[in-house]
mmCIF file of C-alpha atoms and ligand atoms in Angstrom:
data_model
loop_
_atom_site.group_PDB
_atom_site.id
_atom_site.type_symbol
_atom_site.label_atom_id
_atom_site.label_comp_id
_atom_site.label_asym_id
_atom_site.label_seq_id
_atom_site.Cartn_x
_atom_site.Cartn_y
_atom_site.Cartn_z
ATOM 1 C CA MET A 672 4.907 -23.800 -5.163
ATOM 2 C CA LEU A 673 1.453 -22.418 -4.718
ATOM 3 C CA ASP A 674 0.495 -20.335 -7.676
ATOM 4 C CA SER A 675 -2.322 -18.511 -5.864
ATOM 5 C CA ALA A 676 -1.959 -17.415 -2.314
ATOM 6 C CA GLY A 677 -2.454 -14.667 0.087
ATOM 7 C CA ARG A 678 -0.021 -13.945 2.860
ATOM 8 C CA PHE A 679 0.782 -12.267 6.181
ATOM 9 C CA ALA A 680 4.160 -10.577 6.522
ATOM 10 C CA PRO A 681 4.647 -9.055 9.966
ATOM 11 C CA SER A 682 7.835 -7.312 10.922
ATOM 12 C CA PRO A 683 9.131 -9.157 14.074
ATOM 13 C CA SER A 684 9.593 -6.035 16.113
ATOM 14 C CA GLY A 685 7.640 -7.238 19.039
ATOM 15 C CA ASP A 686 4.572 -9.087 20.005
ATOM 16 C CA LEU A 687 1.574 -8.528 17.757
ATOM 17 C CA HIS A 688 -1.259 -6.556 19.244
ATOM 18 C CA ILE A 689 -4.852 -7.217 18.472
ATOM 19 C CA GLY A 690 -4.930 -4.819 15.625
ATOM 20 C CA ASN A 691 -2.089 -6.642 13.818
ATOM 21 C CA VAL A 692 -3.653 -9.954 14.609
ATOM 22 C CA ARG A 693 -7.034 -8.678 13.033
ATOM 23 C CA THR A 694 -5.153 -7.707 9.841
ATOM 24 C CA GLY A 695 -3.485 -11.183 9.688
ATOM 25 C CA ILE A 696 -6.892 -12.870 10.235
ATOM 26 C CA LEU A 697 -8.414 -10.846 7.470
ATOM 27 C CA ALA A 698 -5.568 -11.899 5.073
ATOM 28 C CA TYR A 699 -6.197 -15.469 6.067
ATOM 29 C CA LEU A 700 -10.076 -15.355 5.738
ATOM 30 C CA TRP A 701 -9.765 -13.531 2.317
ATOM 31 C CA ALA A 702 -7.291 -15.905 0.993
ATOM 32 C CA ARG A 703 -9.177 -19.090 2.069
ATOM 33 C CA GLY A 704 -12.496 -17.485 1.116
ATOM 34 C CA THR A 705 -11.195 -17.068 -2.438
ATOM 35 C CA GLY A 706 -9.732 -20.573 -2.607
ATOM 36 C CA ARG A 707 -6.164 -19.531 -2.175
ATOM 37 C CA GLY A 708 -3.243 -20.755 -0.124
ATOM 38 C CA PHE A 709 -1.972 -18.767 2.787
ATOM 39 C CA ARG A 710 1.737 -18.106 3.369
ATOM 40 C CA TRP A 711 3.772 -16.379 6.048
ATOM 41 C CA ARG A 712 6.830 -14.216 5.625
ATOM 42 C CA ILE A 713 9.056 -12.829 8.379
ATOM 43 C CA GLU A 714 10.107 -9.301 7.469
ATOM 44 C CA ASP A 715 13.260 -9.257 9.445
ATOM 45 C CA LEU A 716 15.404 -6.946 7.357
ATOM 46 C CA ASP A 717 14.980 -4.282 10.091
ATOM 47 C CA ARG A 718 13.866 -3.755 13.745
ATOM 48 C CA VAL A 719 13.944 -7.304 15.005
ATOM 49 C CA SER A 720 13.191 -8.139 18.550
ATOM 50 C CA PRO A 721 14.616 -11.501 19.624
ATOM 51 C CA GLY A 722 12.035 -14.307 19.634
ATOM 52 C CA ALA A 723 9.255 -12.099 18.282
ATOM 53 C CA ALA A 724 8.962 -13.893 14.956
ATOM 54 C CA GLU A 725 8.556 -17.161 16.664
ATOM 55 C CA ARG A 726 5.929 -15.850 19.045
ATOM 56 C CA GLN A 727 3.990 -14.247 16.292
ATOM 57 C CA LEU A 728 3.768 -17.565 14.434
ATOM 58 C CA GLU A 729 2.822 -19.325 17.598
ATOM 59 C CA GLU A 730 0.009 -16.976 18.232
ATOM 60 C CA PHE A 731 -1.411 -17.496 14.844
ATOM 61 C CA ARG A 732 -1.043 -21.270 14.901
ATOM 62 C CA ALA A 733 -2.734 -21.256 18.360
ATOM 63 C CA LEU A 734 -5.817 -19.616 16.689
ATOM 64 C CA GLY A 735 -6.043 -22.475 14.314
ATOM 65 C CA LEU A 736 -4.735 -20.849 11.236
ATOM 66 C CA GLU A 737 -2.873 -23.132 8.817
ATOM 67 C CA ILE A 738 0.059 -21.843 6.931
ATOM 68 C CA ASP A 739 1.085 -23.353 3.545
ATOM 69 C CA GLY A 740 4.531 -23.875 2.264
ATOM 70 C CA PRO A 741 7.724 -22.942 4.049
ATOM 71 C CA ILE A 742 8.016 -19.936 6.249
ATOM 72 C CA VAL A 743 10.067 -17.302 4.359
ATOM 73 C CA ARG A 744 12.588 -15.089 6.217
ATOM 74 C CA GLN A 745 13.800 -12.009 4.326
ATOM 75 C CA THR A 746 17.305 -12.105 5.809
ATOM 76 C CA GLN A 747 17.720 -15.446 3.916
ATOM 77 C CA ARG A 748 16.845 -13.886 0.561
ATOM 78 C CA ILE A 749 19.356 -11.130 0.242
ATOM 79 C CA GLU A 750 20.830 -12.391 -3.084
ATOM 80 C CA HIS A 751 17.304 -12.186 -4.706
ATOM 81 C CA TYR A 752 17.085 -8.454 -3.788
ATOM 82 C CA ALA A 753 20.507 -7.897 -5.177
ATOM 83 C CA ALA A 754 19.576 -9.676 -8.403
ATOM 84 C CA ALA A 755 16.436 -7.717 -8.759
ATOM 85 C CA CYS A 756 18.357 -4.438 -8.239
ATOM 86 C CA ALA A 757 20.882 -5.536 -10.839
ATOM 87 C CA ARG A 758 18.052 -6.150 -13.319
ATOM 88 C CA LEU A 759 16.788 -2.631 -12.746
ATOM 89 C CA ASP A 760 20.386 -1.330 -13.022
ATOM 90 C CA GLU A 761 20.780 -2.971 -16.396
ATOM 91 C CA GLN A 762 17.848 -0.938 -17.626
ATOM 92 C CA GLY A 763 19.512 2.214 -16.380
ATOM 93 C CA LEU A 764 16.962 2.598 -13.587
ATOM 94 C CA VAL A 765 19.184 2.769 -10.543
ATOM 95 C CA TYR A 766 21.359 5.591 -9.213
ATOM 96 C CA GLU A 767 23.258 6.376 -6.057
ATOM 97 C CA CYS A 768 21.816 8.918 -3.719
ATOM 98 C CA TYR A 769 24.084 10.796 -1.184
ATOM 99 C CA CYS A 770 21.295 12.725 0.585
ATOM 100 C CA SER A 771 20.729 12.486 4.263
ATOM 101 C CA ARG A 772 17.205 12.676 5.709
ATOM 102 C CA LYS A 773 17.856 16.254 6.611
ATOM 103 C CA ASP A 774 19.051 17.053 3.089
ATOM 104 C CA ILE A 775 15.841 15.740 1.701
ATOM 105 C CA GLN A 776 13.656 17.626 4.216
ATOM 106 C CA SER A 777 15.368 20.961 3.612
ATOM 107 C CA ALA A 778 15.391 20.707 -0.228
ATOM 108 C CA PRO A 779 12.633 22.414 -2.128
ATOM 109 C CA SER A 780 10.081 19.787 -3.326
ATOM 110 C CA ALA A 781 9.797 18.998 -7.078
ATOM 111 C CA PRO A 782 6.866 20.459 -8.961
ATOM 112 C CA HIS A 783 3.603 18.444 -8.398
ATOM 113 C CA ALA A 784 5.261 16.242 -5.758
ATOM 114 C CA PRO A 785 3.674 16.000 -2.185
ATOM 115 C CA PRO A 786 5.770 17.259 0.712
ATOM 116 C CA GLY A 787 8.289 14.695 1.803
ATOM 117 C CA ALA A 788 8.787 13.151 -1.605
ATOM 118 C CA TYR A 789 12.294 12.797 -2.816
ATOM 119 C CA PRO A 790 13.059 15.889 -4.909
ATOM 120 C CA GLY A 791 15.520 14.110 -7.263
ATOM 121 C CA THR A 792 18.587 15.857 -5.949
ATOM 122 C CA CYS A 793 21.085 13.004 -6.944
ATOM 123 C CA ARG A 794 19.154 11.819 -10.017
ATOM 124 C CA ASP A 795 21.138 13.568 -12.741
ATOM 125 C CA LEU A 796 24.494 14.426 -11.163
ATOM 126 C CA ALA A 797 27.559 14.344 -13.400
ATOM 127 C CA GLU A 798 30.193 11.681 -12.757
ATOM 128 C CA ASP A 799 32.586 14.211 -11.194
ATOM 129 C CA GLU A 800 29.920 15.321 -8.764
ATOM 130 C CA ARG A 801 29.197 11.708 -7.856
ATOM 131 C CA ILE A 802 32.890 11.139 -7.078
ATOM 132 C CA ALA A 803 32.986 14.152 -4.861
ATOM 133 C CA ALA A 804 29.736 13.144 -3.076
ATOM 134 C CA ARG A 805 30.832 9.573 -2.489
ATOM 135 C CA ALA A 806 34.143 10.819 -0.981
ATOM 136 C CA ARG A 807 32.261 13.293 1.221
ATOM 137 C CA LEU A 808 29.958 10.527 2.522
ATOM 138 C CA GLU A 809 32.976 8.169 3.045
ATOM 139 C CA ARG A 810 34.616 10.739 5.206
ATOM 140 C CA ALA A 811 31.488 10.975 7.264
ATOM 141 C CA GLY A 812 31.425 7.140 7.601
ATOM 142 C CA ARG A 813 28.342 6.775 5.414
ATOM 143 C CA ALA A 814 27.539 5.027 2.181
ATOM 144 C CA PRO A 815 25.212 6.044 -0.644
ATOM 145 C CA ALA A 816 21.696 4.706 -0.903
ATOM 146 C CA LEU A 817 20.378 3.290 -4.151
ATOM 147 C CA ARG A 818 17.234 4.801 -5.744
ATOM 148 C CA LEU A 819 14.968 3.845 -8.585
ATOM 149 C CA ARG A 820 14.986 6.208 -11.399
ATOM 150 C CA THR A 821 11.156 6.280 -11.462
ATOM 151 C CA THR A 822 9.738 6.103 -14.870
ATOM 152 C CA THR A 823 6.378 7.585 -13.957
ATOM 153 C CA ALA A 824 4.840 9.460 -10.982
ATOM 154 C CA GLN A 825 1.506 7.653 -11.451
ATOM 155 C CA ARG A 826 0.796 3.990 -11.531
ATOM 156 C CA PRO A 827 -2.791 3.615 -10.438
ATOM 157 C CA VAL A 828 -3.728 0.461 -8.583
ATOM 158 C CA VAL A 829 -7.294 -0.834 -7.993
ATOM 159 C CA ASP A 830 -7.695 -1.722 -4.357
ATOM 160 C CA GLU A 831 -10.623 -3.995 -3.431
ATOM 161 C CA VAL A 832 -11.451 -1.891 -0.451
ATOM 162 C CA LEU A 833 -10.285 1.538 -1.141
ATOM 163 C CA GLY A 834 -10.926 1.768 -4.920
ATOM 164 C CA THR A 835 -8.329 3.310 -7.175
ATOM 165 C CA LEU A 836 -4.965 4.265 -5.400
ATOM 166 C CA THR A 837 -3.111 6.975 -7.048
ATOM 167 C CA ALA A 838 -0.419 7.962 -4.520
ATOM 168 C CA HIS A 839 2.458 9.833 -6.078
ATOM 169 C CA ILE A 840 5.540 7.763 -6.775
ATOM 170 C CA ASP A 841 8.983 9.291 -6.272
ATOM 171 C CA ASP A 842 12.431 7.830 -6.722
ATOM 172 C CA VAL A 843 11.932 4.923 -4.280
ATOM 173 C CA VAL A 844 14.790 3.807 -2.195
ATOM 174 C CA LEU A 845 15.972 0.305 -3.315
ATOM 175 C CA ARG A 846 18.828 -0.106 -0.867
ATOM 176 C CA ARG A 847 19.426 2.128 2.181
ATOM 177 C CA GLY A 848 22.645 3.838 2.905
ATOM 178 C CA ASP A 849 23.362 1.353 5.752
ATOM 179 C CA GLY A 850 23.187 -1.457 3.125
ATOM 180 C CA VAL A 851 19.749 -2.809 4.103
ATOM 181 C CA TRP A 852 17.527 -3.663 1.125
ATOM 182 C CA ALA A 853 14.435 -1.514 1.154
ATOM 183 C CA TYR A 854 11.011 -2.636 2.111
ATOM 184 C CA ASN A 855 9.345 -1.976 -1.218
ATOM 185 C CA LEU A 856 11.903 -3.976 -3.282
ATOM 186 C CA ALA A 857 11.979 -6.843 -0.923
ATOM 187 C CA VAL A 858 8.064 -7.135 -0.757
ATOM 188 C CA VAL A 859 7.762 -7.196 -4.558
ATOM 189 C CA VAL A 860 10.518 -9.762 -5.082
ATOM 190 C CA ASP A 861 9.199 -11.991 -2.316
ATOM 191 C CA ASP A 862 5.561 -11.849 -3.095
ATOM 192 C CA ALA A 863 6.300 -12.944 -6.639
ATOM 193 C CA ALA A 864 8.728 -15.714 -5.587
ATOM 194 C CA MET A 865 6.097 -16.991 -3.090
ATOM 195 C CA GLY A 866 3.332 -17.017 -5.634
ATOM 196 C CA ILE A 867 1.328 -14.323 -3.744
ATOM 197 C CA ASP A 868 -1.424 -12.889 -5.941
ATOM 198 C CA GLN A 869 -3.434 -11.305 -3.177
ATOM 199 C CA VAL A 870 -2.056 -8.735 -0.655
ATOM 200 C CA VAL A 871 -4.288 -7.901 2.257
ATOM 201 C CA ARG A 872 -2.718 -5.621 4.706
ATOM 202 C CA GLY A 873 -3.276 -2.485 6.829
ATOM 203 C CA ASP A 874 -4.382 0.700 4.985
ATOM 204 C CA ASP A 875 -1.319 2.547 6.416
ATOM 205 C CA LEU A 876 0.541 0.854 3.495
ATOM 206 C CA ALA A 877 -1.987 1.857 0.848
ATOM 207 C CA SER A 878 0.339 4.526 -0.533
ATOM 208 C CA SER A 879 3.049 1.954 -1.090
ATOM 209 C CA ALA A 880 0.908 -0.067 -3.511
ATOM 210 C CA PRO A 881 1.421 2.089 -6.596
ATOM 211 C CA ARG A 882 5.209 2.104 -6.216
ATOM 212 C CA GLN A 883 5.230 -1.634 -5.551
ATOM 213 C CA ALA A 884 3.189 -2.185 -8.646
ATOM 214 C CA LEU A 885 5.509 -0.023 -10.751
ATOM 215 C CA LEU A 886 8.472 -2.115 -9.404
ATOM 216 C CA CYS A 887 6.519 -5.184 -10.488
ATOM 217 C CA ASP A 888 6.020 -3.740 -13.945
ATOM 218 C CA LEU A 889 9.730 -2.841 -14.276
ATOM 219 C CA LEU A 890 10.911 -6.271 -13.062
ATOM 220 C CA GLY A 891 8.354 -8.072 -15.307
ATOM 221 C CA LEU A 892 6.597 -9.567 -12.226
ATOM 222 C CA PRO A 893 2.847 -10.033 -11.973
ATOM 223 C CA VAL A 894 0.960 -7.386 -9.822
ATOM 224 C CA PRO A 895 -1.065 -8.931 -7.020
ATOM 225 C CA ALA A 896 -4.601 -7.905 -6.092
ATOM 226 C CA TYR A 897 -4.557 -5.498 -3.210
ATOM 227 C CA ALA A 898 -6.904 -4.965 -0.339
ATOM 228 C CA HIS A 899 -5.931 -2.412 2.322
ATOM 229 C CA VAL A 900 -8.054 -2.848 5.375
ATOM 230 C CA PRO A 901 -8.855 -0.420 8.165
ATOM 231 C CA LEU A 902 -6.573 -0.190 11.241
ATOM 232 C CA VAL A 903 -7.523 -0.515 14.859
ATOM 233 C CA LEU A 904 -7.083 2.778 16.761
ATOM 234 C CA ASN A 905 -6.834 3.685 20.399
ATOM 235 C CA PRO A 906 -9.514 5.864 21.951
ATOM 236 C CA ALA A 907 -7.340 9.019 21.215
ATOM 237 C CA GLY A 908 -7.604 8.218 17.573
ATOM 238 C CA ALA A 909 -4.015 7.120 17.113
ATOM 239 C CA ARG A 910 -2.805 3.751 15.895
ATOM 240 C CA LEU A 911 -3.200 1.156 18.605
ATOM 241 C CA ALA A 912 0.157 0.479 20.332
ATOM 242 C CA LYS A 913 1.396 -1.691 23.141
ATOM 243 C CA ARG A 914 1.625 1.159 25.614
ATOM 244 C CA ASP A 915 -2.195 1.602 25.356
ATOM 245 C CA GLY A 916 -2.881 -1.284 27.765
ATOM 246 C CA ALA A 917 -3.650 -4.958 27.361
ATOM 247 C CA VAL A 918 -3.446 -5.370 23.660
ATOM 248 C CA THR A 919 -1.564 -8.611 22.977
ATOM 249 C CA LEU A 920 -3.513 -11.773 22.690
ATOM 250 C CA GLU A 921 -1.740 -13.187 25.701
ATOM 251 C CA GLN A 922 -2.620 -10.101 27.875
ATOM 252 C CA LEU A 923 -6.211 -10.154 26.633
ATOM 253 C CA ARG A 924 -6.686 -13.849 27.243
ATOM 254 C CA ALA A 925 -5.484 -13.459 30.819
ATOM 255 C CA GLN A 926 -8.348 -11.002 31.139
ATOM 256 C CA ARG A 927 -10.885 -13.461 29.651
ATOM 257 C CA PHE A 928 -11.351 -11.217 26.637
ATOM 258 C CA ASP A 929 -13.108 -13.110 23.759
ATOM 259 C CA VAL A 930 -10.831 -12.445 20.857
ATOM 260 C CA TRP A 931 -12.974 -14.102 18.153
ATOM 261 C CA ALA A 932 -16.174 -12.349 19.355
ATOM 262 C CA TRP A 933 -14.436 -8.993 19.244
ATOM 263 C CA MET A 934 -12.897 -9.692 15.771
ATOM 264 C CA GLY A 935 -16.188 -10.573 14.228
ATOM 265 C CA GLU A 936 -17.997 -7.666 15.807
ATOM 266 C CA SER A 937 -15.361 -5.099 15.002
ATOM 267 C CA LEU A 938 -15.375 -6.072 11.354
ATOM 268 C CA GLY A 939 -19.153 -5.848 11.072
ATOM 269 C CA PHE A 940 -19.985 -9.605 11.026
ATOM 270 C CA GLY A 941 -21.403 -9.995 14.522
ATOM 271 C CA ARG A 942 -19.746 -11.984 17.229
ATOM 272 C CA TRP A 943 -17.683 -14.922 15.974
ATOM 273 C CA MET A 944 -17.305 -18.072 18.140
ATOM 274 C CA ASP A 945 -14.159 -19.411 16.600
ATOM 275 C CA LEU A 946 -12.257 -19.678 13.240
ATOM 276 C CA ASP A 947 -14.854 -22.032 11.642
ATOM 277 C CA ASP A 948 -17.588 -19.519 12.385
ATOM 278 C CA ALA A 949 -15.283 -16.707 10.928
ATOM 279 C CA LEU A 950 -14.649 -18.622 7.739
ATOM 280 C CA ALA A 951 -18.340 -19.333 7.326
ATOM 281 C CA SER A 952 -19.443 -15.740 7.679
ATOM 282 C CA PHE A 953 -16.601 -13.817 6.192
ATOM 283 C CA ASP A 954 -17.510 -11.829 3.194
ATOM 284 C CA PRO A 955 -15.061 -9.269 1.653
ATOM 285 C CA ALA A 956 -17.870 -7.010 0.724
ATOM 286 C CA GLY A 957 -19.205 -6.938 4.251
ATOM 287 C CA ILE A 958 -16.123 -5.659 6.001
ATOM 288 C CA ARG A 959 -16.733 -2.490 7.944
ATOM 289 C CA ARG A 960 -14.838 0.204 6.262
ATOM 290 C CA GLU A 961 -14.280 2.532 9.137
ATOM 291 C CA ALA A 962 -11.316 2.180 11.533
ATOM 292 C CA THR A 963 -12.201 0.385 14.783
ATOM 293 C CA VAL A 964 -11.520 2.042 18.042
ATOM 294 C CA PHE A 965 -10.331 -0.339 20.734
ATOM 295 C CA ASP A 966 -10.251 0.719 24.384
ATOM 296 C CA PRO A 967 -7.843 -1.737 26.011
ATOM 297 C CA PRO A 968 -8.361 -2.998 29.520
ATOM 298 C CA PRO A 969 -5.601 -1.794 31.776
ATOM 299 C CA LEU A 970 -2.776 -4.168 32.286
ATOM 300 C CA THR A 971 -2.880 -6.197 35.552
ATOM 301 C CA PRO A 972 -0.032 -5.125 37.991
ATOM 302 C CA ALA A 973 1.871 -8.360 37.119
ATOM 303 C CA GLU A 974 1.889 -7.524 33.474
ATOM 304 C CA THR A 975 3.202 -3.957 34.018
ATOM 305 C CA GLU A 976 6.280 -5.264 35.767
ATOM 306 C CA PRO A 977 9.229 -5.884 33.576
ATOM 307 C CA PRO A 978 9.319 -9.593 32.497
ATOM 308 C CA ALA A 979 12.479 -10.282 34.518
ATOM 309 C CA ASN A 980 10.620 -9.479 37.689
ATOM 310 C CA ARG A 981 7.708 -11.722 36.955
ATOM 311 C CA ARG A 982 7.340 -14.988 38.731
HETATM 312 N N1 LIG B 638 5.991 -5.968 7.358
HETATM 313 C C1 LIG B 638 4.994 -5.016 7.147
HETATM 314 C C2 LIG B 638 4.425 -4.583 8.559
HETATM 315 O O1 LIG B 638 4.516 -5.407 9.537
HETATM 316 C C3 LIG B 638 3.901 -5.378 6.270
HETATM 317 C C4 LIG B 638 4.380 -5.514 4.842
HETATM 318 C C5 LIG B 638 3.347 -5.834 3.889
HETATM 319 O O2 LIG B 638 2.283 -6.436 4.187
HETATM 320 O O3 LIG B 638 3.560 -5.595 2.727
HETATM 321 O O4 LIG B 638 3.834 -3.575 8.683
#
């Protein structure tokens, strides 16, 4: 096993767009630039589009990126999430939560907690209240979620791009009511098992870092170094999406768009010619800190047709 590595861990919910690809390339350059391995994880616990994981990997390999070690798939690691949850449970840090999303939204928030944080409704229920709540859920065809009995609301994390992250930590979901292991738990367990000591990902996940670091602490796992990088936005200022136009590498290449040149320029390094050029000029301190706006070319008529109609 590699003891020092970065990683890319896309959810296989569809083809990657150029913004996701840029984040993956940054993770790669940052890992290689600091003498680390680079690993790949398929985060397929949720929202899987058939074939997407394979296409995402193919895209990266086609760019020349070399991946170390076996590809890890979260759906093959369920027993490790269960074991980690059991370790937390042994410490008295897990409780069942019977709340629906609506229950949480309509509950008054806890003092000092930001809106949307879990207010702790099920944290200190008596056993008879739990039995009644479980039965009520069962009648509705639902099962309880599992939550972490958070030991602190603050677990500051030093981020290499954003500085100190102090997002509030509520009672994080460990396993959802539908039985799916939650993102935060799976990430922490997998990163440690894969020898990941550097996490470079989009800054939409920056507020997850303190809760993930706390989970590491509670599980006795090392906390990786974090770098949350700016996202690519569409001209309206929203996160770039597939409906915005030609945004996948395949669509852009069909339009002779120079992916490497755009990557280098958008990150503040000037036009890159290829991966070697990127590796030579990349410097974490030089990354442009602002979000990049990408105005995608319109899709060609052939690309807007549903795939089944394409010849
Ligand atoms: N699977 C997550 C995503 O595609 C990334 C998780 C992570 O990097 O921690 O947004």
